[in-house]
CSV table of C-alpha atoms in Angstrom, one decimal:
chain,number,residue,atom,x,y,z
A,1,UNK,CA,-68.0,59.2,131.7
A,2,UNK,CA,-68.8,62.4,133.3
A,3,UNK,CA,-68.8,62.5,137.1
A,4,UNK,CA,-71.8,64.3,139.1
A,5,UNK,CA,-72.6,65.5,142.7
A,6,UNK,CA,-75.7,65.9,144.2
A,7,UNK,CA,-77.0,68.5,147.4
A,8,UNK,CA,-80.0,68.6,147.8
A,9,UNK,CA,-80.9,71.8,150.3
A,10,UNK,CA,-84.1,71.1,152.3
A,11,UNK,CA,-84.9,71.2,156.2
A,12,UNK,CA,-87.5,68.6,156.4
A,13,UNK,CA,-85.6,66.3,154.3
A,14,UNK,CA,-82.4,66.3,156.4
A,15,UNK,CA,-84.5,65.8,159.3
A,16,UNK,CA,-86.2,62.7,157.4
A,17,UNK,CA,-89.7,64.1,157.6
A,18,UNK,CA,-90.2,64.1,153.8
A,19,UNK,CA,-88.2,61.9,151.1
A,20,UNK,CA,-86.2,63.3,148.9
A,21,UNK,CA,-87.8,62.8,145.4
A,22,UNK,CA,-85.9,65.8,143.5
A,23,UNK,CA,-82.0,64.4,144.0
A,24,UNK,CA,-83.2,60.7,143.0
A,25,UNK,CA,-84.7,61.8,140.0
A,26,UNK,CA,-81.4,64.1,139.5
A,27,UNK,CA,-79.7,61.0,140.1
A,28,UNK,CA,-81.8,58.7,137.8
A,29,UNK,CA,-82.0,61.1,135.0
A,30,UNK,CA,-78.3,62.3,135.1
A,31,UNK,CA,-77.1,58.3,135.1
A,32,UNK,CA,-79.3,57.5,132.3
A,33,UNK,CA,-77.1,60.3,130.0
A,34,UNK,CA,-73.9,58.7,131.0
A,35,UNK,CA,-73.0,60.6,134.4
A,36,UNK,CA,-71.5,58.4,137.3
A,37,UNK,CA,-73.2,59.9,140.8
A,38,UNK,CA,-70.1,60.4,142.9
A,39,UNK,CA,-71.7,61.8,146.0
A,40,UNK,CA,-75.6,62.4,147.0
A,41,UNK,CA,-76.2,64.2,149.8
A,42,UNK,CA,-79.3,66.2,151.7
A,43,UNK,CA,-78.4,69.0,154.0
A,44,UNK,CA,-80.4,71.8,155.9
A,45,UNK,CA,-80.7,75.1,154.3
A,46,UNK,CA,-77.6,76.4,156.5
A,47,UNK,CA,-75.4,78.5,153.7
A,48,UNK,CA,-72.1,77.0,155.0
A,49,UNK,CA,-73.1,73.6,154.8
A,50,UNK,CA,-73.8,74.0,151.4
A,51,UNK,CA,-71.3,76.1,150.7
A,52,UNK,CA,-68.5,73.9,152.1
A,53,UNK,CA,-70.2,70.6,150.4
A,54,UNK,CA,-69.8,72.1,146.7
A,55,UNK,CA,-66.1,73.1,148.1
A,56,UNK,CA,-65.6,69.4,148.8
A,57,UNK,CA,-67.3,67.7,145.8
A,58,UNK,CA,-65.4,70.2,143.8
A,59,UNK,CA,-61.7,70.9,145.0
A,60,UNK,CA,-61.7,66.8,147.0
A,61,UNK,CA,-64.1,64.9,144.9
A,62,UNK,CA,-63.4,67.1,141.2
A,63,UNK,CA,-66.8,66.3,140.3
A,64,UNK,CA,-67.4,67.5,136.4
A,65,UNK,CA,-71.3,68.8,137.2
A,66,UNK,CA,-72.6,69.7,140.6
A,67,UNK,CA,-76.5,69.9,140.8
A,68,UNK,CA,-78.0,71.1,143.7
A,69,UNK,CA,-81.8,71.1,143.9
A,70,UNK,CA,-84.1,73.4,146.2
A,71,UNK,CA,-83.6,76.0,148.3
A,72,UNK,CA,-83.8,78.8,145.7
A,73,UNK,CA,-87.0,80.6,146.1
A,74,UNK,CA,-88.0,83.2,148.5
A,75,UNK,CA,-88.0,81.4,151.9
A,76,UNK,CA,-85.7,83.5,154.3
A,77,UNK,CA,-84.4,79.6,154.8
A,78,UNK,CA,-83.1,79.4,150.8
A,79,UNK,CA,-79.9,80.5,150.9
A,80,UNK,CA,-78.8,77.6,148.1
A,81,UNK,CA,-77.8,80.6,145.6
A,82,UNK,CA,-76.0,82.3,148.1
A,83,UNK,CA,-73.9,79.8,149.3
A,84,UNK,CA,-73.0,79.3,145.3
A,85,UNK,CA,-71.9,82.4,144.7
A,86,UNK,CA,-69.2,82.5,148.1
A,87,UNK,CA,-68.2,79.4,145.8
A,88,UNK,CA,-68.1,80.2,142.1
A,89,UNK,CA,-64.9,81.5,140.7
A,90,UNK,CA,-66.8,82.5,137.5
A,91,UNK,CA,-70.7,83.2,136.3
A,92,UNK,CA,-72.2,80.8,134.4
A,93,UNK,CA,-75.7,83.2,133.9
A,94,UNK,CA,-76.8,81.6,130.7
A,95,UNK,CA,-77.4,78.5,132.2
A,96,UNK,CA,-80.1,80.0,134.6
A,97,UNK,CA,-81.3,82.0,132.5
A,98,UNK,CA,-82.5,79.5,129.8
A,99,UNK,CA,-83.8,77.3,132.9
A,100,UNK,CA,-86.3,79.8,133.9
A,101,UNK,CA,-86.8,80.7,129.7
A,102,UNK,CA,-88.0,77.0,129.3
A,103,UNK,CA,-89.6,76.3,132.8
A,104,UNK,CA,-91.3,79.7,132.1
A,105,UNK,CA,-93.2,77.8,129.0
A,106,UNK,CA,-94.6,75.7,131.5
A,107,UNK,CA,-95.1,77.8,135.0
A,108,UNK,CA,-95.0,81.8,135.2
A,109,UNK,CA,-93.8,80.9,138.3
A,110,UNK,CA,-90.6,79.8,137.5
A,111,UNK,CA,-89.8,83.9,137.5
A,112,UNK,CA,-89.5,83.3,141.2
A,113,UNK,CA,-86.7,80.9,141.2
A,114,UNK,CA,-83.2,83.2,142.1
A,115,UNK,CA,-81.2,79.9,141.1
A,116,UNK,CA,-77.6,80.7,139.5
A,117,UNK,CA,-74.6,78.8,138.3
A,118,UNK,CA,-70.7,79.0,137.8
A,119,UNK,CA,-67.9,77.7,137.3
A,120,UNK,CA,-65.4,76.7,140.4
A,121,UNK,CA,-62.2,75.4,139.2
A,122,UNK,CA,-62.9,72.4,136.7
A,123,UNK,CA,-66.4,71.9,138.3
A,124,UNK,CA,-69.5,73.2,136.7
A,125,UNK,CA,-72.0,73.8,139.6
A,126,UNK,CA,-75.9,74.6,139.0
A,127,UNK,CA,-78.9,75.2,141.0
A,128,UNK,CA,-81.8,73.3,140.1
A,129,UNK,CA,-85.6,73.4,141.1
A,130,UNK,CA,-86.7,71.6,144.0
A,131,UNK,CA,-89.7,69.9,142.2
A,132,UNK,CA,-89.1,66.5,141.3
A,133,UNK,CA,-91.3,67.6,138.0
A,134,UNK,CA,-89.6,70.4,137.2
A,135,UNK,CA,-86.4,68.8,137.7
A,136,UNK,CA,-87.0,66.2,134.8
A,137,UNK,CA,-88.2,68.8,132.8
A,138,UNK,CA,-85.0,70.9,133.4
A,139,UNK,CA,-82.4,68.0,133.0
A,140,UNK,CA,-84.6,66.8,129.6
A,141,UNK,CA,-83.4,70.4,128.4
A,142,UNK,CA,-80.2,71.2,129.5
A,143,UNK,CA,-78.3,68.2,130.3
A,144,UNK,CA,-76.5,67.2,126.7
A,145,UNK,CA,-75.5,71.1,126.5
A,146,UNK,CA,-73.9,71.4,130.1
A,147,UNK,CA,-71.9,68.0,128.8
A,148,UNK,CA,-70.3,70.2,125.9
A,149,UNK,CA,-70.0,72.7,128.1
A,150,UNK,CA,-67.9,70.3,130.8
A,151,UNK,CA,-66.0,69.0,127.4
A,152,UNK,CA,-64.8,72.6,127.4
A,153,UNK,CA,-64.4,73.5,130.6
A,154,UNK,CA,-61.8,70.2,130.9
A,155,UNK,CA,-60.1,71.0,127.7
A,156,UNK,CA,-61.8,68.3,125.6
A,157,UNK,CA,-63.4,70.4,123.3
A,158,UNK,CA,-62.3,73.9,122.1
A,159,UNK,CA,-65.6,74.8,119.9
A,160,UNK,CA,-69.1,75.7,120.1
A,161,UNK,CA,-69.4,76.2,117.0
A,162,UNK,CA,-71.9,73.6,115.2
A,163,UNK,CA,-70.8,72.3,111.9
């Protein structure tokens, strides 16, 4: 089983004025392909709150997959890819990259999302969208790669190789 953590960056959501639809269908979606949700959480878009919530899921919790959803577009309040990268230890670009290639298929305005994702220890950590939609869409492409990916990261798997 592969063990996940949740942040879901959003202002009016910490403050209860809108429910938070994208983490529970992170959650959902991610427990359906055999992930255990070890921590959910909602937080303001405040850069070390985030920041110091993927420090603890990773280095306290060692979560295998961090997904954080929202605060990755062009609001002076996102600061959700910032706060990843004072955490990452390593670039994970591809990941991104083929998230905005697919989501691009379905919106040209995925081109404004500046999510990223890295590697911080044994913990895979990726931003997500903040749409509930395009959050299902996302995790129906990417989620049974990033598990090979974790396979390799925690030593379980040495090749990417298909046969």
């Amino acid at each position: 089983m592969y063990t996940l953590g949740i942040i879901t960056s959003s202002d009016k959501g910490y403050k209860g004025e809108r429910n938070d639809e994208s983490g529970k269908v992170i959650a959902e979606i991610a427990k359906m392909r055999g992930f255990e949700v070890k921590r959910y959480i909602v937080l303001p878009d405040e850069k070390d709150l985030l920041r110091d919530e993927m420090i603890y899921q990773s280095d306290e919790l060692s979560v295998n997959l961090i997904l954080t959803t929202g605060g990755t577009g062009f609001s002076h309040r996102d600061v959700t890819p910032e706060a990843t990268m004072e955490v990452i230890e390593r670039l994970a670009l591809g990941i991104p990259e083929a998230i905005r290639s697919y989501s691009m298929l379905i919106t040209k305005r995925a081109m404004l999302s500046r999510a990223t994702a890295g590697i911080r220890g044994e913990t895979l950590i990726v931003n997500m969208p903040g749409s509930p939609k395009a959050c299902r869409e996302v995790l129906d492409y990417i989620l049974e790669d990033l598990k090979h990916g974790i396979d390799i990261l925690k030593g379980d798997s040495k090749e990417c190789a298909r046969k």
